[in-house]
Coordinates of C-alpha atoms in Angstrom, one line a residue:
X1 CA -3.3 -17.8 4.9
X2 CA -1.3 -19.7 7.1
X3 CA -3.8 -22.7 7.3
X4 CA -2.7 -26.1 5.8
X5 CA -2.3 -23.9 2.7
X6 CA 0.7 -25.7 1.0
X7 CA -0.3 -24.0 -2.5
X8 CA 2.1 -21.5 -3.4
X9 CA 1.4 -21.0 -7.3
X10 CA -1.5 -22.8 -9.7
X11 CA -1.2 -24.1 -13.4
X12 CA -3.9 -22.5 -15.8
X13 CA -4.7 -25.5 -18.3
X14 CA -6.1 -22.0 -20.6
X15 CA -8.6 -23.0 -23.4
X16 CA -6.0 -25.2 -25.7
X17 CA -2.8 -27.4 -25.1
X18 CA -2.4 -26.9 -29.3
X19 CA 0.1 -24.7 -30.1
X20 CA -1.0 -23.2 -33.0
X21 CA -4.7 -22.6 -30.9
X22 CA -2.5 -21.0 -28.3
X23 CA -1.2 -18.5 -31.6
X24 CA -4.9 -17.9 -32.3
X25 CA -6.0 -17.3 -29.1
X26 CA -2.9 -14.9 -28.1
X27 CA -3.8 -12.6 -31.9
X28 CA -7.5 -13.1 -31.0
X29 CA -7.3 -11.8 -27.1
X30 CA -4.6 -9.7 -27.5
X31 CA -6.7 -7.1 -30.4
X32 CA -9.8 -7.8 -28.6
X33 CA -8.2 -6.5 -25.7
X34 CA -7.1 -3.4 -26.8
X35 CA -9.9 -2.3 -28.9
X36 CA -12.1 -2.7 -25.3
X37 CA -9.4 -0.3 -23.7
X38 CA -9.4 2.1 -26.5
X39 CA -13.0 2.3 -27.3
X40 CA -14.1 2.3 -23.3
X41 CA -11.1 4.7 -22.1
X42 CA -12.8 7.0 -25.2
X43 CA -15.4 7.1 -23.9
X44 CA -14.9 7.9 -20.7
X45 CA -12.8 10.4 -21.9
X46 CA -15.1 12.1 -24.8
X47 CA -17.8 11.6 -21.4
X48 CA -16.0 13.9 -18.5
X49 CA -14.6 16.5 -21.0
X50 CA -17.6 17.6 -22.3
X51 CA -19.4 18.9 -20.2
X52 CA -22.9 19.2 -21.9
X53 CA -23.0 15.2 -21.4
X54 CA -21.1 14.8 -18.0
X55 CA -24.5 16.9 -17.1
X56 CA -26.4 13.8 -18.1
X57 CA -27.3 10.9 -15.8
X58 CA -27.5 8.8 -19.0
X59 CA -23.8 9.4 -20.1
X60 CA -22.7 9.8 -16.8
X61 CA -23.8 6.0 -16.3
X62 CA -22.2 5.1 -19.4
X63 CA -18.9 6.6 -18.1
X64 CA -18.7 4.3 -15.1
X65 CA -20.1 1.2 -16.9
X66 CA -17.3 1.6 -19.8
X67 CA -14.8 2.2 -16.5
X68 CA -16.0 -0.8 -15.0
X69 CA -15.8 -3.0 -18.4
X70 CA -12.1 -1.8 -19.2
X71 CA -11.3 -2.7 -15.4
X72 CA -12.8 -6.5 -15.6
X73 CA -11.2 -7.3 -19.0
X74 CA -7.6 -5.7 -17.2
X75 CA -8.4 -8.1 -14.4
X76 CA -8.4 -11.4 -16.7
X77 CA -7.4 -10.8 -20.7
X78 CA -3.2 -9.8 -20.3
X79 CA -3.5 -13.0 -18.1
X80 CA -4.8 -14.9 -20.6
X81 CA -2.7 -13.3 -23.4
X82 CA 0.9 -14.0 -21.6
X83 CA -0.2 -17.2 -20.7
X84 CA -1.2 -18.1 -24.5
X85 CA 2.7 -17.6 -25.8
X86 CA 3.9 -19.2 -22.5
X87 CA 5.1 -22.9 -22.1
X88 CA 4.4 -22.7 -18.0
X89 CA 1.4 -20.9 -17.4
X90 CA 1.8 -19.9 -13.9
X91 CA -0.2 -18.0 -11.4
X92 CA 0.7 -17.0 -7.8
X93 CA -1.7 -17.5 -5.0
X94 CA -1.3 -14.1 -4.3
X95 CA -2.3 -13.5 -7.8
X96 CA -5.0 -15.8 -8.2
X97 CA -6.9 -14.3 -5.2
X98 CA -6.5 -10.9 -6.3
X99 CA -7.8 -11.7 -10.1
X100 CA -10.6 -13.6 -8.4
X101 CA -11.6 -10.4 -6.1
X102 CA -11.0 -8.1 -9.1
X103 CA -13.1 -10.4 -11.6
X104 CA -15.7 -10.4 -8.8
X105 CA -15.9 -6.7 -8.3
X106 CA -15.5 -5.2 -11.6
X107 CA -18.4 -7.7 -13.1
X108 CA -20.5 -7.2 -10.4
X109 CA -20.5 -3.7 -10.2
X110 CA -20.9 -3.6 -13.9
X111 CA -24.0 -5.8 -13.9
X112 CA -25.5 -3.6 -11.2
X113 CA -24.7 -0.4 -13.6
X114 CA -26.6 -1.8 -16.4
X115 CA -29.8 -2.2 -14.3
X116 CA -29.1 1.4 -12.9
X117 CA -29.1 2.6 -16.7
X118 CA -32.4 0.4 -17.2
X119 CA -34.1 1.9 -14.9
X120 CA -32.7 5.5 -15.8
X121 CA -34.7 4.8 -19.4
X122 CA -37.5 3.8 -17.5
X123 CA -38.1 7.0 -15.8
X124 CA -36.8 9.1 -18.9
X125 CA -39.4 7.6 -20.8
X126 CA -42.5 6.9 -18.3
X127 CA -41.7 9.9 -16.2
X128 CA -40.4 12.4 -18.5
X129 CA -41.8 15.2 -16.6
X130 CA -40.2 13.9 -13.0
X131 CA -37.0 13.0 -14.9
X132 CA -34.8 16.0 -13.8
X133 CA -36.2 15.8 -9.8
X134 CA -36.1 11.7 -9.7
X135 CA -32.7 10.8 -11.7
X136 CA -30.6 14.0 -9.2
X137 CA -27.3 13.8 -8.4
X138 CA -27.7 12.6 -5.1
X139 CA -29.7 9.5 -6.7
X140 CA -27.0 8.8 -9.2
X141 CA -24.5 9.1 -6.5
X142 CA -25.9 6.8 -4.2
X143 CA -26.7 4.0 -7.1
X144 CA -23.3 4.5 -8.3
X145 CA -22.1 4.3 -4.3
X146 CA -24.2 1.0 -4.0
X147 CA -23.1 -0.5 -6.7
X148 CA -19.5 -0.5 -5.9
X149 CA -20.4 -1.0 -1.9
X150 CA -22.8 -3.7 -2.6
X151 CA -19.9 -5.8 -4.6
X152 CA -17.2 -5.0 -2.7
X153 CA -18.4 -6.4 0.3
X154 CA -19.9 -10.0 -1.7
X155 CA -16.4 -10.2 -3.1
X156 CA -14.9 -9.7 0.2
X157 CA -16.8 -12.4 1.7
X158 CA -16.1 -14.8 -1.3
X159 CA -12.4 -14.6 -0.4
X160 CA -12.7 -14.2 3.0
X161 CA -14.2 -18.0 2.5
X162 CA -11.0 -19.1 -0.1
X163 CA -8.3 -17.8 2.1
X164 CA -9.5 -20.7 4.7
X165 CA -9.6 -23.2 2.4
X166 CA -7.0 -25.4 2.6
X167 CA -4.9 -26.3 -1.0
X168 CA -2.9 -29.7 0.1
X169 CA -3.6 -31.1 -3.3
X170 CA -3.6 -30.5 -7.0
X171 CA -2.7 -27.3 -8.4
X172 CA -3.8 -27.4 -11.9
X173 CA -7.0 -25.4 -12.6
X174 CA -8.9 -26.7 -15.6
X175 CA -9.7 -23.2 -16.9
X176 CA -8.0 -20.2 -18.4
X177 CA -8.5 -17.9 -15.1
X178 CA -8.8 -18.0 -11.8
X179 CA -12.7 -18.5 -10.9
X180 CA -14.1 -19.4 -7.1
X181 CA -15.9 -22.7 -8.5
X182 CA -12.8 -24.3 -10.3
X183 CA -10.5 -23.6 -6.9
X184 CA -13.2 -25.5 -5.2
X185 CA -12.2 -28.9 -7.1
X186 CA -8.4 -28.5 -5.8
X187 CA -8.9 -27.9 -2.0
X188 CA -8.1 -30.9 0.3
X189 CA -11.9 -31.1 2.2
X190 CA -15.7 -31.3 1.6
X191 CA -16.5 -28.2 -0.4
X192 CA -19.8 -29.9 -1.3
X193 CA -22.1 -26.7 1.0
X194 CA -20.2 -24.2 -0.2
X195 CA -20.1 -25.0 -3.7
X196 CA -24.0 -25.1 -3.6
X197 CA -23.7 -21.7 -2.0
X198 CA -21.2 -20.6 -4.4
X199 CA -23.8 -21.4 -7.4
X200 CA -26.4 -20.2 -5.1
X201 CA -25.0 -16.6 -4.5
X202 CA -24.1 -16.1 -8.3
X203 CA -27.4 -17.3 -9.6
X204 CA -29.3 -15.1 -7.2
X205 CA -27.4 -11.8 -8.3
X206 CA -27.7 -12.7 -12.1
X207 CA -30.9 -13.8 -11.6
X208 CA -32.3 -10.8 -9.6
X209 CA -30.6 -7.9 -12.3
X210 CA -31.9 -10.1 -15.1
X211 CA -35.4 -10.0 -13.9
X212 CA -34.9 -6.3 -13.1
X213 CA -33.7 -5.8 -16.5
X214 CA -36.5 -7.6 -18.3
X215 CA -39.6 -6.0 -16.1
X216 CA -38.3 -2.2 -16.9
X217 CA -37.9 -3.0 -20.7
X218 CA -41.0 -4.7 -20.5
X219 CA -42.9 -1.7 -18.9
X220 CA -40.6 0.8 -21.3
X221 CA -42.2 -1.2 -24.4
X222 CA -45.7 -0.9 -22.7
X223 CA -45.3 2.6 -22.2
X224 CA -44.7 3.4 -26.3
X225 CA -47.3 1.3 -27.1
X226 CA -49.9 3.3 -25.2
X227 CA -48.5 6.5 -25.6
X228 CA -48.8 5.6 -30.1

């Protein structure tokens, strides 16, 4: 951090420079925000205290993925919804790498959970008679284990790659959080490469789950066609 790095603080532009947008925005965010930690801390809640679903892989899934969900929009919305009543919409560096690590993790991990509860349904529905020796709780431990491994160490190596880049310039970020891609635009050198492998690394990820996702619900669909 102590490289050419003259950056101290950034300016979010957000989504509007119109104050009354700003109004919207702050009413909008700020009860979409706590109806995501209400209704995900429920049911993570409603999840580990009763015991006859805790025993579940299924709701045991959905447990971590609402978890993960309330954790990503904590990482980015109360940002968003101070800076929407605030003339000087500040950010530390400090806190701009930590949102971007956090935003990183938490959707990464969640993505990764989604597919884990795809393929769950797959074997619930293809295997029903395997279902209680394949989906164990050593399986579900490990997925859940990779999950958060498997992120944790992308996210670490995206900011491993940000804390040597060198912020001479601008400070203004053209966006309403602090995202990898935009920082790229203020740095003071040729961030053409890693740019490319910026969009490279996130495509692959969404790309691969998406995939994932569509082959197991297209061979849950084939599997209640042939079994009607």
């Amino acid at each position: 951090m102590k490289n050419q790095n003259f950056t101290t603080e950034f300016v979010l532009l957000g989504l509007s420079q119109n104050p009354t947008v700003q109004k919207i925005v702050f009413g909008v965010f700020l009860w979409v925000y706590i109806a995501t930690i209400v209704g995900n801390m429920l049911i993570v809640v409603t999840i580990f205290c009763s015991p006859a679903l805790l025993v579940s892989p299924m709701y045991y899934f959905l447990a971590v993925l609402s978890f993960l969900d309330a954790c990503f929009s904590s990482a980015i919305t109360p940002t968003k919804i101070v800076d929407s009543i605030c003339e000087r919409k500040m950010i530390s560096y400090e806190g701009c790498m930590i949102q971007l690590f956090a935003e990183h993790l938490f959707g990464g991990a969640e993505m990764i959970i989604l597919t884990v509860m795809v393929y769950d349904h797959y074997v619930v529905i293809c295997k029903p008679l395997h279902y209680s020796s394949i989906m164990n709780w050593r399986l579900c431990g490990i997925l859940v284990g990779v999950s958060w491994t498997g992120r944790f160490l992308n996210s670490i190596i995206q900011i491993l790659f940000t804390f040597h880049l060198p912020f001479c310039g601008s400070n203004v970020i053209d966006h309403f959080m602090c995202d990898l891609y935009p920082l790229l635009g203020l740095t003071c050198t040729d961030t053409h490469i890693l740019g490319l492998l910026v969009i490279a690394n996130s495509g692959l990820i969404c790309i691969i789950n998406f995939s994932l996702l569509l082959v197991s619900y297209g061979v849950i669909l084939f599997s209640l066609r042939t079994q009607c």
